[in-house]
Short mmCIF file of N, CA and C in Angstrom, two decimals:
data_model
loop_
_atom_site.label_atom_id
_atom_site.label_comp_id
_atom_site.label_asym_id
_atom_site.label_seq_id
_atom_site.Cartn_x
_atom_site.Cartn_y
_atom_site.Cartn_z
N MET A 1 118.83 113.00 26.02
CA MET A 1 119.22 111.75 25.42
C MET A 1 120.74 111.60 25.49
N ASP A 2 121.14 110.38 25.49
CA ASP A 2 122.56 110.07 25.62
C ASP A 2 123.13 109.82 24.23
N ARG A 3 123.58 110.90 23.58
CA ARG A 3 124.03 110.79 22.20
C ARG A 3 125.37 110.07 22.07
N GLY A 4 126.18 110.11 23.08
CA GLY A 4 127.50 109.51 22.99
C GLY A 4 127.49 108.00 23.13
N ARG A 5 126.45 107.47 23.69
CA ARG A 5 126.40 106.04 23.95
C ARG A 5 125.52 105.35 22.92
N SER A 6 126.04 104.33 22.30
CA SER A 6 125.26 103.62 21.28
C SER A 6 124.32 102.63 21.96
N ALA A 7 123.33 102.22 21.20
CA ALA A 7 122.37 101.25 21.71
C ALA A 7 123.04 99.89 21.86
N GLY A 8 122.62 99.17 22.87
CA GLY A 8 123.13 97.82 23.06
C GLY A 8 122.57 96.90 21.99
N PRO A 9 123.11 95.71 21.88
CA PRO A 9 122.61 94.78 20.86
C PRO A 9 121.15 94.42 21.15
N GLY A 10 120.29 94.72 20.22
CA GLY A 10 118.88 94.41 20.38
C GLY A 10 118.06 95.45 21.11
N ALA A 11 118.72 96.50 21.65
CA ALA A 11 117.99 97.56 22.34
C ALA A 11 117.32 98.46 21.31
N VAL A 12 116.25 99.12 21.72
CA VAL A 12 115.51 100.00 20.82
C VAL A 12 116.46 101.00 20.17
N GLY A 13 116.36 101.14 18.87
CA GLY A 13 117.21 102.07 18.14
C GLY A 13 118.41 101.42 17.48
N SER A 14 118.55 100.12 17.62
CA SER A 14 119.69 99.43 17.02
C SER A 14 119.22 98.57 15.85
N SER A 15 120.16 98.17 15.03
CA SER A 15 119.81 97.31 13.89
C SER A 15 119.37 95.93 14.37
N GLY A 16 119.88 95.48 15.50
CA GLY A 16 119.44 94.21 16.07
C GLY A 16 117.98 94.26 16.47
N SER A 17 117.58 95.37 17.06
CA SER A 17 116.18 95.55 17.43
C SER A 17 115.30 95.59 16.20
N LEU A 18 115.77 96.26 15.15
CA LEU A 18 115.00 96.32 13.91
C LEU A 18 114.80 94.91 13.34
N GLY A 19 115.84 94.10 13.36
CA GLY A 19 115.72 92.72 12.89
C GLY A 19 114.73 91.91 13.72
N LEU A 20 114.78 92.08 15.05
CA LEU A 20 113.84 91.39 15.92
C LEU A 20 112.41 91.82 15.64
N ARG A 21 112.20 93.12 15.46
CA ARG A 21 110.85 93.65 15.21
C ARG A 21 110.30 93.18 13.87
N ILE A 22 111.13 93.16 12.86
CA ILE A 22 110.68 92.68 11.55
C ILE A 22 110.33 91.19 11.65
N GLY A 23 111.15 90.43 12.36
CA GLY A 23 110.86 89.01 12.57
C GLY A 23 109.57 88.80 13.34
N GLN A 24 109.34 89.62 14.38
CA GLN A 24 108.09 89.52 15.15
C GLN A 24 106.88 89.81 14.27
N ALA A 25 106.97 90.88 13.49
CA ALA A 25 105.85 91.25 12.62
C ALA A 25 105.60 90.17 11.57
N ALA A 26 106.67 89.62 11.01
CA ALA A 26 106.52 88.58 9.97
C ALA A 26 105.91 87.30 10.56
N CYS A 27 106.42 86.86 11.71
CA CYS A 27 105.90 85.63 12.32
C CYS A 27 104.46 85.81 12.80
N SER A 28 104.16 86.96 13.38
CA SER A 28 102.79 87.22 13.84
C SER A 28 101.83 87.29 12.67
N SER A 29 102.26 87.95 11.59
CA SER A 29 101.41 88.03 10.39
C SER A 29 101.19 86.65 9.79
N ALA A 30 102.24 85.84 9.77
CA ALA A 30 102.10 84.48 9.25
C ALA A 30 101.16 83.65 10.12
N ALA A 31 101.26 83.80 11.44
CA ALA A 31 100.36 83.08 12.35
C ALA A 31 98.92 83.49 12.09
N LEU A 32 98.70 84.78 11.91
CA LEU A 32 97.35 85.27 11.58
C LEU A 32 96.86 84.71 10.26
N MET A 33 97.73 84.73 9.26
CA MET A 33 97.35 84.26 7.94
C MET A 33 96.98 82.77 7.96
N PHE A 34 97.83 81.95 8.56
CA PHE A 34 97.56 80.52 8.60
C PHE A 34 96.30 80.20 9.40
N MET A 35 96.06 80.94 10.47
CA MET A 35 94.88 80.67 11.29
C MET A 35 93.61 81.19 10.63
N SER A 36 93.71 82.29 9.93
CA SER A 36 92.52 82.92 9.36
C SER A 36 92.10 82.32 8.02
N VAL A 37 92.94 81.48 7.43
CA VAL A 37 92.60 80.88 6.13
C VAL A 37 91.35 80.01 6.29
N GLY A 38 91.26 79.26 7.36
CA GLY A 38 90.08 78.44 7.61
C GLY A 38 89.10 79.21 8.48
N VAL A 39 87.86 79.21 8.12
CA VAL A 39 86.87 79.97 8.87
C VAL A 39 86.41 79.23 10.12
N GLU A 40 86.86 78.02 10.33
CA GLU A 40 86.42 77.23 11.47
C GLU A 40 87.15 77.56 12.76
N PHE A 41 88.11 78.46 12.73
CA PHE A 41 88.86 78.73 13.96
C PHE A 41 88.00 79.42 15.01
N PHE A 42 86.87 80.00 14.64
CA PHE A 42 85.98 80.66 15.59
C PHE A 42 85.35 79.66 16.55
N SER A 43 85.39 78.39 16.22
CA SER A 43 84.79 77.35 17.06
C SER A 43 85.61 77.07 18.32
N TYR A 44 86.85 77.51 18.34
CA TYR A 44 87.74 77.19 19.46
C TYR A 44 88.26 78.49 20.08
N THR A 45 88.06 78.63 21.38
CA THR A 45 88.47 79.85 22.08
C THR A 45 89.97 80.07 22.01
N ALA A 46 90.76 79.02 22.07
CA ALA A 46 92.21 79.17 22.02
C ALA A 46 92.65 79.77 20.69
N PHE A 47 92.00 79.39 19.61
CA PHE A 47 92.36 79.94 18.30
C PHE A 47 91.96 81.41 18.21
N CYS A 48 90.81 81.77 18.79
CA CYS A 48 90.38 83.17 18.82
C CYS A 48 91.37 84.00 19.64
N PHE A 49 91.85 83.42 20.75
CA PHE A 49 92.84 84.10 21.58
C PHE A 49 94.14 84.32 20.81
N LEU A 50 94.56 83.32 20.05
CA LEU A 50 95.77 83.44 19.24
C LEU A 50 95.62 84.56 18.21
N VAL A 51 94.49 84.60 17.54
CA VAL A 51 94.25 85.64 16.53
C VAL A 51 94.26 87.02 17.18
N THR A 52 93.66 87.14 18.35
CA THR A 52 93.62 88.43 19.06
C THR A 52 95.02 88.90 19.45
N ILE A 53 95.80 88.02 20.03
CA ILE A 53 97.14 88.40 20.50
C ILE A 53 98.07 88.69 19.31
N MET A 54 98.01 87.87 18.27
CA MET A 54 98.84 88.15 17.10
C MET A 54 98.39 89.46 16.43
N GLY A 55 97.09 89.74 16.50
CA GLY A 55 96.58 91.01 15.99
C GLY A 55 97.09 92.20 16.77
N LEU A 56 97.37 92.02 18.04
CA LEU A 56 97.98 93.09 18.85
C LEU A 56 99.48 93.20 18.61
N LEU A 57 100.11 92.07 18.39
CA LEU A 57 101.56 92.05 18.25
C LEU A 57 102.04 92.65 16.93
N VAL A 58 101.25 92.51 15.87
CA VAL A 58 101.65 93.05 14.57
C VAL A 58 101.81 94.57 14.62
N PRO A 59 100.81 95.36 15.07
CA PRO A 59 101.01 96.81 15.10
C PRO A 59 102.08 97.24 16.11
N TRP A 60 102.20 96.55 17.22
CA TRP A 60 103.23 96.86 18.21
C TRP A 60 104.62 96.71 17.59
N SER A 61 104.84 95.61 16.92
CA SER A 61 106.14 95.35 16.31
C SER A 61 106.42 96.32 15.16
N CYS A 62 105.40 96.58 14.35
CA CYS A 62 105.60 97.50 13.21
C CYS A 62 105.89 98.92 13.69
N THR A 63 105.20 99.36 14.74
CA THR A 63 105.45 100.70 15.29
C THR A 63 106.88 100.81 15.82
N LEU A 64 107.30 99.81 16.58
CA LEU A 64 108.66 99.86 17.11
C LEU A 64 109.71 99.67 16.03
N ALA A 65 109.38 98.95 14.97
CA ALA A 65 110.30 98.84 13.83
C ALA A 65 110.48 100.20 13.15
N MET A 66 109.39 100.97 13.05
CA MET A 66 109.50 102.31 12.47
C MET A 66 110.35 103.22 13.36
N ILE A 67 110.20 103.09 14.67
CA ILE A 67 111.02 103.87 15.60
C ILE A 67 112.48 103.47 15.45
N ASP A 68 112.74 102.17 15.31
CA ASP A 68 114.11 101.70 15.10
C ASP A 68 114.70 102.25 13.81
N MET A 69 113.91 102.22 12.72
CA MET A 69 114.41 102.75 11.45
C MET A 69 114.73 104.24 11.56
N TYR A 70 113.85 104.98 12.22
CA TYR A 70 114.08 106.41 12.41
C TYR A 70 115.36 106.65 13.23
N SER A 71 115.51 105.89 14.30
CA SER A 71 116.70 106.04 15.15
C SER A 71 117.97 105.70 14.41
N ILE A 72 117.92 104.69 13.56
CA ILE A 72 119.10 104.29 12.79
C ILE A 72 119.43 105.35 11.75
N LEU A 73 118.40 105.86 11.05
CA LEU A 73 118.63 106.88 10.02
C LEU A 73 119.14 108.19 10.61
N VAL A 74 118.57 108.60 11.74
CA VAL A 74 118.99 109.85 12.38
C VAL A 74 120.31 109.67 13.11
N GLY A 75 120.58 108.48 13.56
CA GLY A 75 121.82 108.19 14.28
C GLY A 75 121.74 108.53 15.75
N CYS A 76 120.53 108.65 16.26
CA CYS A 76 120.32 109.00 17.67
C CYS A 76 119.33 108.02 18.28
N PRO A 77 119.82 106.98 18.96
CA PRO A 77 118.91 105.99 19.55
C PRO A 77 117.99 106.61 20.60
N LEU A 78 116.79 106.11 20.67
CA LEU A 78 115.79 106.58 21.62
C LEU A 78 116.02 105.87 22.95
N HIS A 79 116.59 106.59 23.91
CA HIS A 79 116.87 105.96 25.21
C HIS A 79 116.34 106.80 26.36
N VAL A 80 115.12 107.28 26.21
CA VAL A 80 114.45 107.98 27.30
C VAL A 80 114.00 106.91 28.28
N PRO A 81 114.38 107.02 29.57
CA PRO A 81 114.08 105.95 30.52
C PRO A 81 112.60 105.56 30.59
N GLY A 82 111.70 106.52 30.56
CA GLY A 82 110.27 106.20 30.62
C GLY A 82 109.80 105.43 29.41
N VAL A 83 110.28 105.84 28.24
CA VAL A 83 109.90 105.15 27.00
C VAL A 83 110.48 103.74 26.98
N MET A 84 111.71 103.60 27.42
CA MET A 84 112.33 102.27 27.46
C MET A 84 111.56 101.35 28.41
N ALA A 85 111.10 101.89 29.53
CA ALA A 85 110.33 101.08 30.48
C ALA A 85 109.00 100.63 29.85
N ILE A 86 108.35 101.51 29.10
CA ILE A 86 107.10 101.16 28.43
C ILE A 86 107.35 100.06 27.39
N VAL A 87 108.45 100.18 26.66
CA VAL A 87 108.78 99.16 25.65
C VAL A 87 109.05 97.81 26.32
N VAL A 88 109.79 97.82 27.41
CA VAL A 88 110.10 96.57 28.11
C VAL A 88 108.83 95.93 28.65
N VAL A 89 107.98 96.73 29.30
CA VAL A 89 106.75 96.18 29.87
C VAL A 89 105.82 95.70 28.76
N GLY A 90 105.71 96.47 27.67
CA GLY A 90 104.88 96.05 26.54
C GLY A 90 105.37 94.76 25.93
N ASP A 91 106.67 94.66 25.73
CA ASP A 91 107.25 93.42 25.19
C ASP A 91 107.02 92.25 26.13
N TRP A 92 107.20 92.51 27.42
CA TRP A 92 107.05 91.45 28.42
C TRP A 92 105.61 90.94 28.44
N VAL A 93 104.64 91.85 28.48
CA VAL A 93 103.24 91.45 28.51
C VAL A 93 102.85 90.71 27.23
N LEU A 94 103.23 91.26 26.07
CA LEU A 94 102.90 90.60 24.81
C LEU A 94 103.62 89.27 24.67
N SER A 95 104.81 89.17 25.24
CA SER A 95 105.54 87.90 25.20
C SER A 95 104.79 86.83 25.99
N ILE A 96 104.34 87.16 27.18
CA ILE A 96 103.61 86.20 28.00
C ILE A 96 102.29 85.82 27.33
N LEU A 97 101.59 86.81 26.80
CA LEU A 97 100.32 86.53 26.14
C LEU A 97 100.51 85.69 24.87
N SER A 98 101.57 85.97 24.11
CA SER A 98 101.78 85.17 22.90
C SER A 98 102.21 83.75 23.24
N LEU A 99 102.96 83.56 24.32
CA LEU A 99 103.29 82.20 24.75
C LEU A 99 102.02 81.45 25.17
N ALA A 100 101.15 82.14 25.91
CA ALA A 100 99.90 81.52 26.34
C ALA A 100 99.03 81.15 25.14
N ALA A 101 98.95 82.06 24.17
CA ALA A 101 98.12 81.81 22.98
C ALA A 101 98.69 80.66 22.15
N ALA A 102 100.00 80.65 21.96
CA ALA A 102 100.63 79.59 21.18
C ALA A 102 100.48 78.24 21.89
N SER A 103 100.68 78.22 23.20
CA SER A 103 100.58 76.97 23.95
C SER A 103 99.15 76.43 23.97
N SER A 104 98.19 77.32 24.19
CA SER A 104 96.80 76.85 24.22
C SER A 104 96.35 76.37 22.84
N SER A 105 96.80 77.05 21.79
CA SER A 105 96.45 76.61 20.44
C SER A 105 97.09 75.26 20.13
N ALA A 106 98.34 75.09 20.53
CA ALA A 106 99.01 73.81 20.30
C ALA A 106 98.31 72.68 21.05
N ALA A 107 97.82 72.98 22.26
CA ALA A 107 97.10 71.96 23.03
C ALA A 107 95.79 71.58 22.34
N VAL A 108 95.06 72.57 21.83
CA VAL A 108 93.80 72.27 21.14
C VAL A 108 94.07 71.46 19.87
N ILE A 109 95.12 71.82 19.16
CA ILE A 109 95.48 71.08 17.94
C ILE A 109 95.81 69.63 18.29
N ASP A 110 96.53 69.44 19.40
CA ASP A 110 96.88 68.08 19.83
C ASP A 110 95.62 67.28 20.16
N VAL A 111 94.66 67.91 20.83
CA VAL A 111 93.41 67.22 21.15
C VAL A 111 92.65 66.89 19.86
N LEU A 112 92.61 67.83 18.92
CA LEU A 112 91.92 67.58 17.66
C LEU A 112 92.56 66.42 16.89
N LEU A 113 93.88 66.35 16.92
CA LEU A 113 94.58 65.27 16.22
C LEU A 113 94.47 63.94 16.96
N GLU A 114 94.25 63.98 18.29
CA GLU A 114 94.09 62.78 19.09
C GLU A 114 92.88 61.97 18.63
N PHE A 115 91.87 62.67 18.15
CA PHE A 115 90.65 62.01 17.68
C PHE A 115 90.80 61.55 16.23
N HIS A 116 92.05 61.33 15.80
CA HIS A 116 92.37 60.81 14.47
C HIS A 116 91.82 61.69 13.35
N GLY A 117 91.80 62.98 13.61
CA GLY A 117 91.40 63.92 12.57
C GLY A 117 89.91 63.97 12.30
N SER A 118 89.10 63.33 13.17
CA SER A 118 87.67 63.34 12.91
C SER A 118 87.06 64.73 13.12
N HIS A 119 87.71 65.56 13.90
CA HIS A 119 87.20 66.91 14.15
C HIS A 119 87.93 67.98 13.35
N CYS A 120 88.92 67.55 12.58
CA CYS A 120 89.75 68.54 11.87
C CYS A 120 90.26 67.92 10.57
N ALA A 121 89.93 68.56 9.47
CA ALA A 121 90.44 68.08 8.18
C ALA A 121 91.96 68.18 8.17
N PRO A 122 92.66 67.25 7.52
CA PRO A 122 94.13 67.25 7.56
C PRO A 122 94.76 68.58 7.12
N ARG A 123 94.27 69.16 6.04
CA ARG A 123 94.87 70.41 5.56
C ARG A 123 94.59 71.56 6.53
N LEU A 124 93.42 71.53 7.16
CA LEU A 124 93.08 72.57 8.12
C LEU A 124 93.93 72.44 9.37
N CYS A 125 94.12 71.21 9.85
CA CYS A 125 94.97 70.99 11.03
C CYS A 125 96.43 71.38 10.75
N GLU A 126 96.89 71.14 9.52
CA GLU A 126 98.25 71.54 9.17
C GLU A 126 98.39 73.06 9.24
N ARG A 127 97.38 73.78 8.77
CA ARG A 127 97.42 75.24 8.85
C ARG A 127 97.42 75.71 10.31
N TYR A 128 96.62 75.05 11.13
CA TYR A 128 96.60 75.41 12.55
C TYR A 128 97.95 75.14 13.20
N GLN A 129 98.58 74.03 12.82
CA GLN A 129 99.90 73.72 13.36
C GLN A 129 100.93 74.76 12.92
N LEU A 130 100.89 75.16 11.66
CA LEU A 130 101.81 76.21 11.19
C LEU A 130 101.57 77.52 11.92
N SER A 131 100.32 77.83 12.17
CA SER A 131 100.00 79.05 12.90
C SER A 131 100.57 79.02 14.32
N ALA A 132 100.42 77.90 14.99
CA ALA A 132 100.96 77.76 16.35
C ALA A 132 102.48 77.84 16.33
N MET A 133 103.12 77.23 15.32
CA MET A 133 104.57 77.30 15.21
C MET A 133 105.04 78.74 15.02
N MET A 134 104.36 79.48 14.15
CA MET A 134 104.72 80.89 13.93
C MET A 134 104.49 81.72 15.18
N ALA A 135 103.45 81.38 15.94
CA ALA A 135 103.19 82.09 17.19
C ALA A 135 104.31 81.82 18.20
N PHE A 136 104.81 80.58 18.25
CA PHE A 136 105.94 80.28 19.13
C PHE A 136 107.20 81.04 18.70
N LEU A 137 107.44 81.13 17.40
CA LEU A 137 108.60 81.90 16.92
C LEU A 137 108.44 83.39 17.27
N SER A 138 107.23 83.89 17.13
CA SER A 138 106.95 85.28 17.48
C SER A 138 107.20 85.51 18.98
N TRP A 139 106.77 84.55 19.79
CA TRP A 139 107.01 84.65 21.23
C TRP A 139 108.51 84.69 21.52
N LEU A 140 109.26 83.83 20.87
CA LEU A 140 110.71 83.78 21.10
C LEU A 140 111.36 85.12 20.77
N LEU A 141 111.00 85.71 19.65
CA LEU A 141 111.57 87.00 19.25
C LEU A 141 111.13 88.13 20.19
N THR A 142 109.89 88.09 20.64
CA THR A 142 109.40 89.12 21.56
C THR A 142 110.08 89.01 22.92
N ALA A 143 110.25 87.78 23.39
CA ALA A 143 110.94 87.58 24.66
C ALA A 143 112.40 88.04 24.57
N ALA A 144 113.05 87.74 23.45
CA ALA A 144 114.43 88.17 23.26
C ALA A 144 114.52 89.69 23.26
N SER A 145 113.60 90.33 22.57
CA SER A 145 113.58 91.79 22.52
C SER A 145 113.39 92.38 23.91
N SER A 146 112.47 91.81 24.66
CA SER A 146 112.23 92.30 26.02
C SER A 146 113.46 92.14 26.90
N LEU A 147 114.12 91.01 26.79
CA LEU A 147 115.32 90.78 27.60
C LEU A 147 116.47 91.70 27.20
N PHE A 148 116.64 91.94 25.89
CA PHE A 148 117.69 92.86 25.44
C PHE A 148 117.45 94.27 25.97
N ASN A 149 116.20 94.73 25.91
CA ASN A 149 115.90 96.07 26.39
C ASN A 149 116.00 96.17 27.90
N LEU A 150 115.57 95.11 28.61
CA LEU A 150 115.73 95.09 30.07
C LEU A 150 117.21 95.11 30.44
N TRP A 151 118.00 94.36 29.72
CA TRP A 151 119.45 94.33 29.97
C TRP A 151 120.05 95.71 29.72
N TYR A 152 119.59 96.40 28.68
CA TYR A 152 120.11 97.73 28.40
C TYR A 152 119.75 98.71 29.52
N ILE A 153 118.50 98.64 30.01
CA ILE A 153 118.08 99.54 31.09
C ILE A 153 118.91 99.25 32.34
N ALA A 154 119.11 97.96 32.66
CA ALA A 154 119.86 97.60 33.86
C ALA A 154 121.34 98.00 33.76
N SER A 155 121.88 98.06 32.54
CA SER A 155 123.30 98.36 32.41
C SER A 155 123.57 99.87 32.40
N ARG A 156 122.53 100.68 32.38
CA ARG A 156 122.74 102.13 32.37
C ARG A 156 123.09 102.58 33.71
#
């Protein structure tokens, strides 16, 4: 490990990365909560996809947040090239999947609202919209994390 070199901004083992991971976990959990409040989300494949991807993103973000906390407390960032590559690829894949889930859910919500709410109660559609918004925020944070870690690997 490279003890003399500090982690880049947002790279694994830095306080920036910890903030991104906590934000990812919070937004993903909120997306799950808003989507799961209504039991009717099983009727739409896009909503099931959103729940599945956010369900994957929560443990991923929490695990990496724990690694970040450990690295910050010990003062030795985790910069093993193989591990960094796994983190970048994992973030990249989850980022693409969360964008797809958020976009498809937003499209379904738009179609449901196009029918003047006849297929979706107003309070239920509002929850679905909040869930899609949180999924988009989660995607943004995951993409930023992936880019920060990719930038760190490229700068080594």
